[in-house]
Amino acid sequence: LHKDISKLRIVRVEEIVEECKTMKSIFFKDELLSKAEAGQFAMVWLPNYNEMPMSISYISNSTVAITVKPVGRGTNALFNLRKGELIGVRGPYGNPFSLKSNSLIIGGGIGLAPLMLLAERLRKTGNSTIILAGKGKEELPFIERAKKIKDFEVVFVTEDGSIGFKGLAVEAALSILKNKRFGIIYTCGPEIMMRKMYNLSKELNLEFEASLERYMKCGFGICGSCAIGKYLVCRDGPVFKKFMLSEVENEFGIFTRDSSGKIVRF
Ligand SMILES: Cc1cc2nc3c(=O)[nH]c(=O)nc-3n(C[C@H](O)[C@H](O)[C@H](O)COP(=O)(O)OP(=O)(O)OC[C@H]3O[C@@H](n4cnc5c(N)ncnc54)[C@H](O)[C@@H]3O)c2cc1C
Ligand code: FES
């Protein structure tokens, strides 16, 4: 199976959905990616660009989607794709989120991509909350989609107050945690936010899983560019459990690596 998932498949873009001003979802058919679990990612290829890791953000039968936020050359090219154009995909790669009920899901910006799939898969378990956080409404994806996750309490948070709670994701989480008891926190987004949630999970003795982002080249444990401590994000993550993060506490939320592999501060 590993050989199959690592083979590049050329797929046709079937639909493009604008999730907010700065993010679009690209829908296409791929049997192997449609078997992905929430938290796994694809390596996405466009001619003349480096391959990019992209979380699977939707799965419905054999149709899947990735959601892209332009930050550089490759992501801008993906953002400007049109229906009918071709891209290359490999995967699914990486370890997924566990599927535990009674969860607090907290995501910032593009970090919400894998978390929406997670919430949809958890929807029948009840007593869960999802926090969708962004700078402002125009940078907050999945607003309408989130409202349809019926078994979840849905909380929007924006720094400028343009929708939902005005403030930071962690502040909203703190106020929710005062009144509600959860078993696990799931998070993806800016690593400084995830580190704060990790510290909180230790204080409150909750389980914790975070999806980390590092510069990736191969996507399956060969090149070493995605190292954090003794772990490789592509092979051992991108979802890290609490005990793993406790082993890389001196890096998690503090240091990352640039494209040449050099360790740099966040
Ligand atoms: C597991 C995982 C899942 C991801 N899921 C998504 C997603 O769902 N949607 C989304 O928009 N983005 C996602 N990303 C980030 C995305 O892969 C990078 O933004 C993208 O590769 C940047 O390519 P570029 O050519 O546009 O940027 P560049 O011009 O190469 O660089 C711009 C910035 O992106 C960082 N970056 C560049 N290449 C990579 C790379 N291969 N891996 C990680 N960081 C990189 C650089 O450090 C730099 O800060 C994910 C990353 C990882 C590791
Ligand atoms: S991306 Fe090459 S080892 Fe992780």
mmCIF file of N, CA, C and O in Angstrom, residues 26 34 42 44 56 65 82 97 103-104 108 118 161 175 184 214 218 237 244 249 253 260:
data_model
loop_
_atom_site.group_PDB
_atom_site.id
_atom_site.type_symbol
_atom_site.label_atom_id
_atom_site.label_comp_id
_atom_site.label_asym_id
_atom_site.label_seq_id
_atom_site.Cartn_x
_atom_site.Cartn_y
_atom_site.Cartn_z
ATOM 1 N N ILE A 26 -10.080 23.273 -2.991
ATOM 2 C CA ILE A 26 -9.946 22.704 -4.332
ATOM 3 C C ILE A 26 -10.416 21.254 -4.263
ATOM 4 O O ILE A 26 -9.829 20.446 -3.540
ATOM 5 N N SER A 34 -9.330 9.586 -0.577
ATOM 6 C CA SER A 34 -10.669 9.538 0.019
ATOM 7 C C SER A 34 -10.719 8.559 1.194
ATOM 8 O O SER A 34 -11.685 8.524 1.934
ATOM 9 N N ALA A 42 -1.875 15.381 2.085
ATOM 10 C CA ALA A 42 -1.425 14.976 0.752
ATOM 11 C C ALA A 42 -0.194 15.794 0.404
ATOM 12 O O ALA A 42 -0.008 16.900 0.914
ATOM 13 N N VAL A 44 1.130 17.797 -2.694
ATOM 14 C CA VAL A 44 0.464 18.323 -3.879
ATOM 15 C C VAL A 44 1.503 18.937 -4.812
ATOM 16 O O VAL A 44 2.359 19.718 -4.377
ATOM 17 N N ILE A 56 -5.987 17.227 4.222
ATOM 18 C CA ILE A 56 -7.263 16.880 3.599
ATOM 19 C C ILE A 56 -8.354 17.591 4.412
ATOM 20 O O ILE A 56 -8.452 17.405 5.622
ATOM 21 N N ALA A 65 -11.009 17.293 -0.860
ATOM 22 C CA ALA A 65 -10.555 18.657 -1.111
ATOM 23 C C ALA A 65 -9.381 18.986 -0.215
ATOM 24 O O ALA A 65 -9.199 18.403 0.865
ATOM 25 N N ARG A 82 -7.851 26.935 -11.789
ATOM 26 C CA ARG A 82 -9.246 27.004 -12.240
ATOM 27 C C ARG A 82 -9.809 25.595 -12.387
ATOM 28 O O ARG A 82 -9.061 24.636 -12.568
ATOM 29 N N PHE A 97 -5.603 12.388 13.755
ATOM 30 C CA PHE A 97 -6.145 12.633 15.092
ATOM 31 C C PHE A 97 -6.848 11.368 15.565
ATOM 32 O O PHE A 97 -7.407 10.612 14.761
ATOM 33 N N SER A 103 -14.843 16.654 23.259
ATOM 34 C CA SER A 103 -13.601 17.303 22.865
ATOM 35 C C SER A 103 -13.770 18.810 22.681
ATOM 36 O O SER A 103 -14.836 19.282 22.304
ATOM 37 N N LEU A 104 -12.699 19.510 22.953
ATOM 38 C CA LEU A 104 -12.612 20.931 22.620
ATOM 39 C C LEU A 104 -11.667 21.026 21.425
ATOM 40 O O LEU A 104 -10.479 20.693 21.532
ATOM 41 N N GLY A 108 -6.891 27.893 14.378
ATOM 42 C CA GLY A 108 -6.680 29.256 13.904
ATOM 43 C C GLY A 108 -6.439 29.263 12.412
ATOM 44 O O GLY A 108 -5.595 28.516 11.904
ATOM 45 N N LEU A 118 -12.220 16.582 11.121
ATOM 46 C CA LEU A 118 -12.279 15.910 12.428
ATOM 47 C C LEU A 118 -13.641 16.135 13.085
ATOM 48 O O LEU A 118 -14.291 15.184 13.537
ATOM 49 N N GLY A 161 -13.155 41.445 16.199
ATOM 50 C CA GLY A 161 -14.560 41.359 16.621
ATOM 51 C C GLY A 161 -15.551 41.393 15.465
ATOM 52 O O GLY A 161 -16.752 41.527 15.693
ATOM 53 N N SER A 175 -12.367 30.983 28.722
ATOM 54 C CA SER A 175 -13.682 31.261 29.290
ATOM 55 C C SER A 175 -14.615 30.054 29.121
ATOM 56 O O SER A 175 -15.419 29.766 29.996
ATOM 57 N N ILE A 184 -10.551 15.975 26.033
ATOM 58 C CA ILE A 184 -9.391 16.139 25.146
ATOM 59 C C ILE A 184 -9.466 17.484 24.412
ATOM 60 O O ILE A 184 -10.564 17.970 24.108
ATOM 61 N N ARG A 214 5.899 21.843 9.669
ATOM 62 C CA ARG A 214 7.322 22.096 9.466
ATOM 63 C C ARG A 214 7.577 22.097 7.963
ATOM 64 O O ARG A 214 6.771 21.561 7.205
ATOM 65 N N CYS A 218 10.246 15.630 1.325
ATOM 66 C CA CYS A 218 9.849 14.331 0.774
ATOM 67 C C CYS A 218 8.451 13.908 1.233
ATOM 68 O O CYS A 218 7.712 13.302 0.472
ATOM 69 N N GLY A 237 4.289 12.637 12.887
ATOM 70 C CA GLY A 237 3.139 13.524 13.013
ATOM 71 C C GLY A 237 2.323 13.404 11.757
ATOM 72 O O GLY A 237 2.320 12.332 11.172
ATOM 73 N N MET A 244 4.348 12.994 23.352
ATOM 74 C CA MET A 244 5.405 13.292 22.377
ATOM 75 C C MET A 244 5.827 14.752 22.515
ATOM 76 O O MET A 244 7.021 15.075 22.469
ATOM 77 N N GLU A 249 9.473 19.786 24.477
ATOM 78 C CA GLU A 249 8.983 21.038 25.075
ATOM 79 C C GLU A 249 9.931 22.216 24.862
ATOM 80 O O GLU A 249 9.506 23.361 24.868
ATOM 81 N N GLY A 253 6.559 25.376 19.868
ATOM 82 C CA GLY A 253 6.067 26.737 20.098
ATOM 83 C C GLY A 253 7.166 27.760 20.267
ATOM 84 O O GLY A 253 6.890 28.932 20.494
ATOM 85 N N SER A 260 16.303 25.780 4.674
ATOM 86 C CA SER A 260 17.635 25.174 4.577
ATOM 87 C C SER A 260 17.904 24.247 5.768
ATOM 88 O O SER A 260 18.959 23.630 5.848
#
